[in-house]
mmCIF file of C-alpha atoms and ligand atoms in Angstrom:
data_model
loop_
_atom_site.group_PDB
_atom_site.id
_atom_site.type_symbol
_atom_site.label_atom_id
_atom_site.label_comp_id
_atom_site.label_asym_id
_atom_site.label_seq_id
_atom_site.Cartn_x
_atom_site.Cartn_y
_atom_site.Cartn_z
ATOM 1 C CA MET A 583 29.960 -25.824 -12.006
ATOM 2 C CA ALA A 584 30.220 -23.468 -15.029
ATOM 3 C CA ILE A 585 26.706 -22.728 -16.151
ATOM 4 C CA ARG A 586 25.194 -20.006 -18.295
ATOM 5 C CA LEU A 587 21.493 -19.491 -17.785
ATOM 6 C CA VAL A 588 18.676 -17.155 -18.697
ATOM 7 C CA VAL A 589 15.506 -17.084 -16.604
ATOM 8 C CA MET A 590 12.458 -15.639 -18.364
ATOM 9 C CA GLY A 591 8.894 -15.086 -17.278
ATOM 10 C CA ALA A 592 6.178 -12.462 -17.036
ATOM 11 C CA PRO A 593 6.514 -9.689 -14.456
ATOM 12 C CA GLY A 594 5.924 -11.292 -11.051
ATOM 13 C CA ALA A 595 6.435 -14.853 -12.297
ATOM 14 C CA GLY A 596 9.073 -15.401 -9.604
ATOM 15 C CA LYS A 597 12.278 -14.816 -11.593
ATOM 16 C CA GLY A 598 14.046 -12.899 -8.801
ATOM 17 C CA THR A 599 12.937 -15.412 -6.159
ATOM 18 C CA GLN A 600 14.127 -18.445 -8.122
ATOM 19 C CA CYS A 601 17.292 -16.811 -9.481
ATOM 20 C CA GLU A 602 18.562 -16.053 -5.985
ATOM 21 C CA ARG A 603 18.279 -19.750 -5.091
ATOM 22 C CA LEU A 604 19.848 -20.919 -8.357
ATOM 23 C CA CYS A 605 22.800 -18.568 -7.917
ATOM 24 C CA ARG A 606 23.424 -19.892 -4.418
ATOM 25 C CA ARG A 607 23.216 -23.462 -5.706
ATOM 26 C CA PHE A 608 25.575 -22.983 -8.671
ATOM 27 C CA GLY A 609 27.839 -20.257 -7.254
ATOM 28 C CA VAL A 610 27.355 -17.939 -10.240
ATOM 29 C CA PRO A 611 26.441 -14.231 -10.187
ATOM 30 C CA GLN A 612 22.848 -13.106 -10.719
ATOM 31 C CA ILE A 613 22.634 -10.386 -13.345
ATOM 32 C CA SER A 614 19.260 -8.718 -12.999
ATOM 33 C CA THR A 615 18.872 -5.828 -15.417
ATOM 34 C CA GLY A 616 15.895 -4.632 -13.335
ATOM 35 C CA ASP A 617 18.053 -4.476 -10.182
ATOM 36 C CA ILE A 618 20.902 -2.721 -12.030
ATOM 37 C CA LEU A 619 18.495 -0.117 -13.408
ATOM 38 C CA ARG A 620 16.780 0.402 -10.027
ATOM 39 C CA GLU A 621 20.153 0.941 -8.376
ATOM 40 C CA ALA A 622 21.061 3.508 -11.032
ATOM 41 C CA LYS A 623 17.707 5.219 -10.337
ATOM 42 C CA ARG A 624 18.383 5.286 -6.590
ATOM 43 C CA ASN A 625 21.838 6.813 -7.213
ATOM 44 C CA LYS A 626 20.369 9.305 -9.707
ATOM 45 C CA THR A 627 23.073 8.524 -12.283
ATOM 46 C CA THR A 628 22.610 9.566 -15.928
ATOM 47 C CA LEU A 629 21.556 5.990 -16.672
ATOM 48 C CA GLY A 630 19.123 6.018 -13.751
ATOM 49 C CA VAL A 631 17.468 9.249 -14.822
ATOM 50 C CA LYS A 632 17.036 7.948 -18.374
ATOM 51 C CA ALA A 633 15.758 4.549 -17.195
ATOM 52 C CA GLU A 634 13.217 6.134 -14.835
ATOM 53 C CA GLU A 635 11.399 7.686 -17.812
ATOM 54 C CA PHE A 636 10.583 4.218 -19.165
ATOM 55 C CA MET A 637 10.329 2.133 -16.003
ATOM 56 C CA SER A 638 7.775 4.400 -14.343
ATOM 57 C CA LYS A 639 5.462 3.853 -17.342
ATOM 58 C CA GLY A 640 6.003 0.082 -17.409
ATOM 59 C CA LEU A 641 7.917 0.320 -20.701
ATOM 60 C CA LEU A 642 11.194 -1.308 -21.661
ATOM 61 C CA VAL A 643 14.372 0.716 -21.389
ATOM 62 C CA PRO A 644 15.842 1.081 -24.930
ATOM 63 C CA ASP A 645 17.767 -1.931 -26.232
ATOM 64 C CA ASP A 646 21.087 -0.130 -26.774
ATOM 65 C CA VAL A 647 21.170 0.989 -23.134
ATOM 66 C CA VAL A 648 20.395 -2.446 -21.684
ATOM 67 C CA ILE A 649 22.636 -4.327 -24.116
ATOM 68 C CA GLY A 650 25.536 -2.028 -23.148
ATOM 69 C CA ILE A 651 24.958 -2.757 -19.449
ATOM 70 C CA VAL A 652 24.966 -6.522 -19.959
ATOM 71 C CA GLU A 653 27.930 -6.469 -22.318
ATOM 72 C CA GLU A 654 30.012 -4.667 -19.711
ATOM 73 C CA ARG A 655 28.787 -6.839 -16.834
ATOM 74 C CA LEU A 656 29.603 -10.100 -18.646
ATOM 75 C CA LEU A 657 33.228 -8.985 -18.965
ATOM 76 C CA SER A 658 33.628 -9.020 -15.171
ATOM 77 C CA ARG A 659 35.880 -11.696 -13.703
ATOM 78 C CA ASP A 660 33.077 -13.237 -11.654
ATOM 79 C CA CYS A 661 31.262 -14.213 -14.875
ATOM 80 C CA ALA A 662 34.149 -16.340 -16.141
ATOM 81 C CA ASN A 663 32.582 -19.478 -14.674
ATOM 82 C CA GLY A 664 29.051 -18.707 -15.663
ATOM 83 C CA PHE A 665 26.184 -16.394 -14.821
ATOM 84 C CA LEU A 666 22.456 -16.220 -14.507
ATOM 85 C CA LEU A 667 20.627 -13.545 -16.471
ATOM 86 C CA ASP A 668 17.381 -12.454 -14.793
ATOM 87 C CA GLY A 669 15.143 -10.285 -16.981
ATOM 88 C CA PHE A 670 17.492 -10.139 -19.988
ATOM 89 C CA PRO A 671 16.980 -10.593 -22.898
ATOM 90 C CA ARG A 672 13.509 -9.127 -23.295
ATOM 91 C CA THR A 673 13.434 -8.393 -27.027
ATOM 92 C CA LEU A 674 14.639 -10.175 -30.133
ATOM 93 C CA ASP A 675 17.378 -7.571 -30.614
ATOM 94 C CA GLN A 676 18.612 -8.189 -27.067
ATOM 95 C CA ALA A 677 18.593 -11.969 -27.628
ATOM 96 C CA GLU A 678 20.585 -11.629 -30.845
ATOM 97 C CA ALA A 679 23.059 -9.270 -29.176
ATOM 98 C CA LEU A 680 23.515 -11.800 -26.353
ATOM 99 C CA ASP A 681 24.238 -14.561 -28.872
ATOM 100 C CA ARG A 682 26.875 -12.342 -30.500
ATOM 101 C CA MET A 683 28.507 -11.523 -27.134
ATOM 102 C CA LEU A 684 28.706 -15.197 -26.197
ATOM 103 C CA LYS A 685 30.014 -16.187 -29.620
ATOM 104 C CA GLN A 686 32.856 -13.688 -29.213
ATOM 105 C CA HIS A 687 33.853 -15.645 -26.105
ATOM 106 C CA SER A 688 33.351 -18.985 -27.897
ATOM 107 C CA THR A 689 30.562 -19.945 -25.582
ATOM 108 C CA ARG A 690 26.778 -20.294 -25.554
ATOM 109 C CA LEU A 691 23.838 -20.494 -23.179
ATOM 110 C CA ASP A 692 23.296 -23.824 -21.441
ATOM 111 C CA LEU A 693 19.612 -23.233 -20.898
ATOM 112 C CA VAL A 694 16.767 -20.730 -20.990
ATOM 113 C CA VAL A 695 14.184 -21.396 -18.274
ATOM 114 C CA SER A 696 10.722 -19.931 -18.714
ATOM 115 C CA LEU A 697 8.667 -19.719 -15.523
ATOM 116 C CA ASP A 698 5.081 -20.165 -16.650
ATOM 117 C CA VAL A 699 2.482 -18.408 -14.489
ATOM 118 C CA ALA A 700 -0.970 -17.164 -15.572
ATOM 119 C CA GLU A 701 -1.585 -13.400 -15.627
ATOM 120 C CA ASP A 702 -4.198 -13.399 -12.826
ATOM 121 C CA GLU A 703 -1.708 -15.067 -10.527
ATOM 122 C CA VAL A 704 1.152 -12.683 -11.327
ATOM 123 C CA VAL A 705 -1.079 -9.669 -10.661
ATOM 124 C CA LYS A 706 -1.901 -11.157 -7.231
ATOM 125 C CA ARG A 707 1.766 -11.803 -6.527
ATOM 126 C CA ILE A 708 2.909 -8.336 -7.536
ATOM 127 C CA SER A 709 0.224 -6.562 -5.518
ATOM 128 C CA GLY A 710 1.460 -8.433 -2.408
ATOM 129 C CA ARG A 711 5.151 -7.898 -3.062
ATOM 130 C CA ARG A 712 7.126 -5.686 -0.710
ATOM 131 C CA THR A 713 10.745 -4.935 -1.529
ATOM 132 C CA CYS A 714 13.418 -3.918 0.953
ATOM 133 C CA SER A 715 14.493 -0.331 0.345
ATOM 134 C CA GLY A 716 17.910 -1.224 1.806
ATOM 135 C CA CYS A 717 19.087 -4.482 0.214
ATOM 136 C CA GLY A 718 16.355 -5.242 -2.354
ATOM 137 C CA GLU A 719 15.307 -8.533 -0.683
ATOM 138 C CA ILE A 720 11.907 -9.672 -2.013
ATOM 139 C CA HIS A 721 9.051 -10.272 0.470
ATOM 140 C CA HIS A 722 5.352 -10.996 0.162
ATOM 141 C CA VAL A 723 2.464 -9.964 2.418
ATOM 142 C CA SER A 724 1.071 -13.503 2.540
ATOM 143 C CA PHE A 725 4.219 -15.258 3.649
ATOM 144 C CA GLY A 726 7.392 -14.318 5.463
ATOM 145 C CA PRO A 727 7.055 -12.869 9.004
ATOM 146 C CA ALA A 728 9.077 -9.751 8.240
ATOM 147 C CA VAL A 729 6.279 -8.108 6.242
ATOM 148 C CA GLY A 730 4.182 -7.786 9.418
ATOM 149 C CA THR A 731 6.858 -5.638 11.042
ATOM 150 C CA GLY A 732 7.357 -3.569 7.871
ATOM 151 C CA ARG A 733 11.092 -4.270 8.114
ATOM 152 C CA CYS A 734 13.395 -6.538 6.091
ATOM 153 C CA ASP A 735 14.332 -9.778 7.856
ATOM 154 C CA LYS A 736 17.867 -9.554 6.401
ATOM 155 C CA CYS A 737 18.952 -5.946 6.912
ATOM 156 C CA GLY A 738 16.105 -4.235 8.789
ATOM 157 C CA GLY A 739 15.406 -1.819 5.910
ATOM 158 C CA ALA A 740 11.881 -0.508 5.304
ATOM 159 C CA LEU A 741 9.665 -2.700 3.105
ATOM 160 C CA VAL A 742 8.066 -0.726 0.293
ATOM 161 C CA LEU A 743 5.855 -1.187 -2.760
ATOM 162 C CA ARG A 744 8.025 -0.870 -5.879
ATOM 163 C CA ASP A 745 7.260 2.282 -7.944
ATOM 164 C CA ASP A 746 6.229 0.172 -10.941
ATOM 165 C CA ASP A 747 4.054 -2.227 -8.918
ATOM 166 C CA ARG A 748 0.931 -0.042 -9.039
ATOM 167 C CA GLU A 749 -1.914 -1.724 -10.876
ATOM 168 C CA ALA A 750 -2.000 0.379 -14.076
ATOM 169 C CA THR A 751 1.774 0.055 -14.501
ATOM 170 C CA VAL A 752 1.617 -3.695 -13.878
ATOM 171 C CA ARG A 753 -1.015 -4.054 -16.643
ATOM 172 C CA GLU A 754 1.284 -2.149 -19.022
ATOM 173 C CA ARG A 755 4.285 -4.326 -18.073
ATOM 174 C CA LEU A 756 2.191 -7.414 -18.842
ATOM 175 C CA ARG A 757 1.174 -5.983 -22.214
ATOM 176 C CA VAL A 758 4.820 -5.272 -23.033
ATOM 177 C CA TYR A 759 5.759 -8.805 -21.953
ATOM 178 C CA ARG A 760 3.150 -10.346 -24.288
ATOM 179 C CA ASP A 761 4.146 -8.098 -27.147
ATOM 180 C CA LYS A 762 7.950 -7.965 -26.966
ATOM 181 C CA THR A 763 9.241 -10.740 -24.709
ATOM 182 C CA ALA A 764 6.925 -13.730 -25.151
ATOM 183 C CA PRO A 765 8.054 -14.117 -28.819
ATOM 184 C CA LEU A 766 11.501 -15.051 -27.474
ATOM 185 C CA LEU A 767 10.056 -18.367 -26.302
ATOM 186 C CA ALA A 768 9.769 -19.487 -29.939
ATOM 187 C CA PHE A 769 13.256 -18.092 -30.666
ATOM 188 C CA TYR A 770 14.877 -20.221 -27.931
ATOM 189 C CA GLU A 771 12.636 -23.211 -28.583
ATOM 190 C CA ALA A 772 13.855 -23.296 -32.192
ATOM 191 C CA LYS A 773 17.444 -23.350 -30.918
ATOM 192 C CA GLY A 774 16.642 -26.259 -28.560
ATOM 193 C CA GLN A 775 17.637 -24.167 -25.538
ATOM 194 C CA LEU A 776 14.245 -23.609 -23.886
ATOM 195 C CA VAL A 777 12.669 -25.449 -21.007
ATOM 196 C CA ARG A 778 9.276 -24.382 -19.673
ATOM 197 C CA VAL A 779 8.656 -24.863 -15.970
ATOM 198 C CA ASP A 780 5.325 -24.594 -14.197
ATOM 199 C CA GLY A 781 5.865 -21.598 -11.888
ATOM 200 C CA VAL A 782 2.671 -22.107 -9.876
ATOM 201 C CA GLY A 783 2.795 -23.576 -6.385
ATOM 202 C CA PRO A 784 4.857 -23.049 -3.254
ATOM 203 C CA VAL A 785 8.266 -21.452 -3.829
ATOM 204 C CA ASP A 786 10.120 -24.608 -2.720
ATOM 205 C CA GLU A 787 8.170 -26.777 -5.150
ATOM 206 C CA VAL A 788 8.884 -24.428 -8.045
ATOM 207 C CA SER A 789 12.575 -24.413 -7.036
ATOM 208 C CA THR A 790 12.684 -28.213 -7.126
ATOM 209 C CA ARG A 791 11.256 -28.212 -10.661
ATOM 210 C CA VAL A 792 13.631 -25.489 -11.867
ATOM 211 C CA LEU A 793 16.655 -27.159 -10.321
ATOM 212 C CA ALA A 794 15.784 -30.517 -11.871
ATOM 213 C CA ALA A 795 15.541 -28.877 -15.308
ATOM 214 C CA VAL A 796 18.851 -27.041 -14.914
ATOM 215 C CA GLU A 797 20.688 -30.097 -13.601
ATOM 216 C CA ARG A 798 19.414 -32.159 -16.529
ATOM 217 C CA ALA A 799 20.782 -29.510 -18.901
ATOM 218 C CA ALA A 800 24.096 -29.294 -17.050
ATOM 219 C CA ARG A 801 24.620 -33.063 -17.370
ATOM 220 C CA SER A 802 23.798 -33.218 -21.094
HETATM 221 P P1 AP5 B 1068 12.358 -6.342 -13.550
HETATM 222 O O1 AP5 B 1068 12.882 -5.898 -12.270
HETATM 223 O O2 AP5 B 1068 13.085 -7.398 -14.291
HETATM 224 O O3 AP5 B 1068 10.826 -6.723 -13.321
HETATM 225 P P2 AP5 B 1068 9.868 -7.800 -13.962
HETATM 226 O O4 AP5 B 1068 10.362 -8.623 -15.087
HETATM 227 O O5 AP5 B 1068 8.621 -7.040 -14.210
HETATM 228 O O6 AP5 B 1068 9.781 -8.862 -12.870
HETATM 229 P P3 AP5 B 1068 9.492 -8.633 -11.377
HETATM 230 O O7 AP5 B 1068 10.734 -8.196 -10.667
HETATM 231 O O8 AP5 B 1068 8.259 -7.792 -11.209
HETATM 232 O O9 AP5 B 1068 9.055 -10.089 -10.915
HETATM 233 P P4 AP5 B 1068 9.845 -11.438 -10.775
HETATM 234 O O10 AP5 B 1068 9.489 -12.347 -11.903
HETATM 235 O O11 AP5 B 1068 11.300 -11.226 -10.477
HETATM 236 O O12 AP5 B 1068 9.090 -12.005 -9.501
HETATM 237 P P5 AP5 B 1068 9.519 -12.011 -7.944
HETATM 238 O O13 AP5 B 1068 10.478 -13.124 -7.693
HETATM 239 O O14 AP5 B 1068 9.834 -10.650 -7.459
HETATM 240 O O15 AP5 B 1068 12.214 -5.090 -14.550
HETATM 241 C C1 AP5 B 1068 11.632 -3.881 -14.126
HETATM 242 C C2 AP5 B 1068 11.682 -2.873 -15.259
HETATM 243 O O16 AP5 B 1068 13.054 -2.611 -15.626
HETATM 244 C C3 AP5 B 1068 11.022 -3.305 -16.568
HETATM 245 O O17 AP5 B 1068 9.617 -3.056 -16.556
HETATM 246 C C4 AP5 B 1068 11.766 -2.416 -17.584
HETATM 247 O O18 AP5 B 1068 11.282 -1.090 -17.558
HETATM 248 C C5 AP5 B 1068 13.191 -2.403 -17.034
HETATM 249 N N1 AP5 B 1068 14.003 -3.510 -17.597
HETATM 250 C C6 AP5 B 1068 14.528 -4.566 -16.914
HETATM 251 N N2 AP5 B 1068 15.194 -5.383 -17.737
HETATM 252 C C7 AP5 B 1068 15.073 -4.853 -18.978
HETATM 253 C C8 AP5 B 1068 15.514 -5.275 -20.263
HETATM 254 N N3 AP5 B 1068 16.221 -6.406 -20.443
HETATM 255 N N4 AP5 B 1068 15.215 -4.482 -21.324
HETATM 256 C C9 AP5 B 1068 14.517 -3.335 -21.172
HETATM 257 N N5 AP5 B 1068 14.060 -2.892 -19.988
HETATM 258 C C10 AP5 B 1068 14.328 -3.646 -18.892
HETATM 259 O O19 AP5 B 1068 8.088 -12.481 -7.346
HETATM 260 C C11 AP5 B 1068 6.992 -11.588 -7.337
HETATM 261 C C12 AP5 B 1068 6.238 -11.722 -5.983
HETATM 262 O O20 AP5 B 1068 5.667 -13.029 -5.915
HETATM 263 C C13 AP5 B 1068 7.154 -11.580 -4.755
HETATM 264 O O21 AP5 B 1068 6.477 -10.922 -3.726
HETATM 265 C C14 AP5 B 1068 7.467 -13.028 -4.352
HETATM 266 O O22 AP5 B 1068 7.690 -13.135 -2.957
HETATM 267 C C15 AP5 B 1068 6.183 -13.745 -4.786
HETATM 268 N N6 AP5 B 1068 6.416 -15.117 -5.242
HETATM 269 C C16 AP5 B 1068 7.504 -15.615 -5.895
HETATM 270 N N7 AP5 B 1068 7.332 -16.924 -6.161
HETATM 271 C C17 AP5 B 1068 6.098 -17.253 -5.689
HETATM 272 C C18 AP5 B 1068 5.343 -18.471 -5.665
HETATM 273 N N8 AP5 B 1068 5.804 -19.625 -6.172
HETATM 274 N N9 AP5 B 1068 4.099 -18.432 -5.115
HETATM 275 C C19 AP5 B 1068 3.603 -17.286 -4.577
HETATM 276 N N10 AP5 B 1068 4.273 -16.105 -4.566
HETATM 277 C C20 AP5 B 1068 5.506 -16.092 -5.117
#
C-alpha cells in the first residue's frame, strides 16, 4: 500500500520502536534522520563530523543539512511507493521544505502521527535504552532478554548507551523538542493531517493504536 507518513514525538517517545513495526506492516522504507546522522558520525564523513558538533550537545543539526539529506533520500527508487519519516521534520522550516518537496512530486503526506508521552516517562525510557553498536537495534534494560547478556539479539553486537543519552544531554534534547518541534503539532493540525496517539503502555498496545490510526487514514 502506498503510504506517506511522518512519526513525531519527544526524544524517547518510541518513534524508532513503532516506525520499525509500521515499515514492516506497510512495506515502506524507514527514513530516520537520527540514524542517517549517527551512521555518518560512525563513518567519520564530513557530514558526520559536522553533525557530531550539534548532536553531542543535544542540539538540532542545521536545517539546510538535514533538508538536503531528506531531499536526496526521497528521490531513491524505494520511496516511490511511500515512506515513513522518523524524526523529520523537527522545525517549521523543515516542515515547509518537506511540503515543497512533495508538491514537486504532486503528492502529499497521508498522516502525521504524534506519539504522546510525558517527559518523566521518556527520561525513564531513554536512561534504560541500550542500542546495538552493530546494527542499531533498540533494546531496553527492563525488557528483552538480550540486554542481560550485553549483546544484540539480532546480530550479537555490543549493546551501548547512545552518546546523547546522558542525562544532561537528554534534558537539552527535551528543551529543544518543546521549543522547536512541538509547534509543528499546530502546523499539521491546521492542515488536518495530525493524529495524536497515546504512546504510554506496552509496546504492542501502542502499536495497535498507531496501526488503527494509520489504517483509518489510508482508507479515507
Ligand atoms: P533521533 O535519533 O531522532 O533521536 P530522538 O528524536 O531524540 O529520539 P530517540 O531516538 O531518542 O527516541 P525514539 O522516540 O526513537 O524512541 P525509541 O523507540 O528509541 O535524533 C538524535 C539527534 O539527531 C537529535 O538530537 C539531533 O541532534 C539530530 N537530528 C535528528 N533528526 C534531526 C532533524 N530532523 N533536524 C535536526 N537535527 C536532527 O524508544 C526509547 C526507549 O524506550 C527504547 O529503549 C525502547 O525500547 C523503549 N520503549 C519504546 N516504546 C516503549 C513503550 N511503549 N514502553 C516502554 N518503553 C518503550
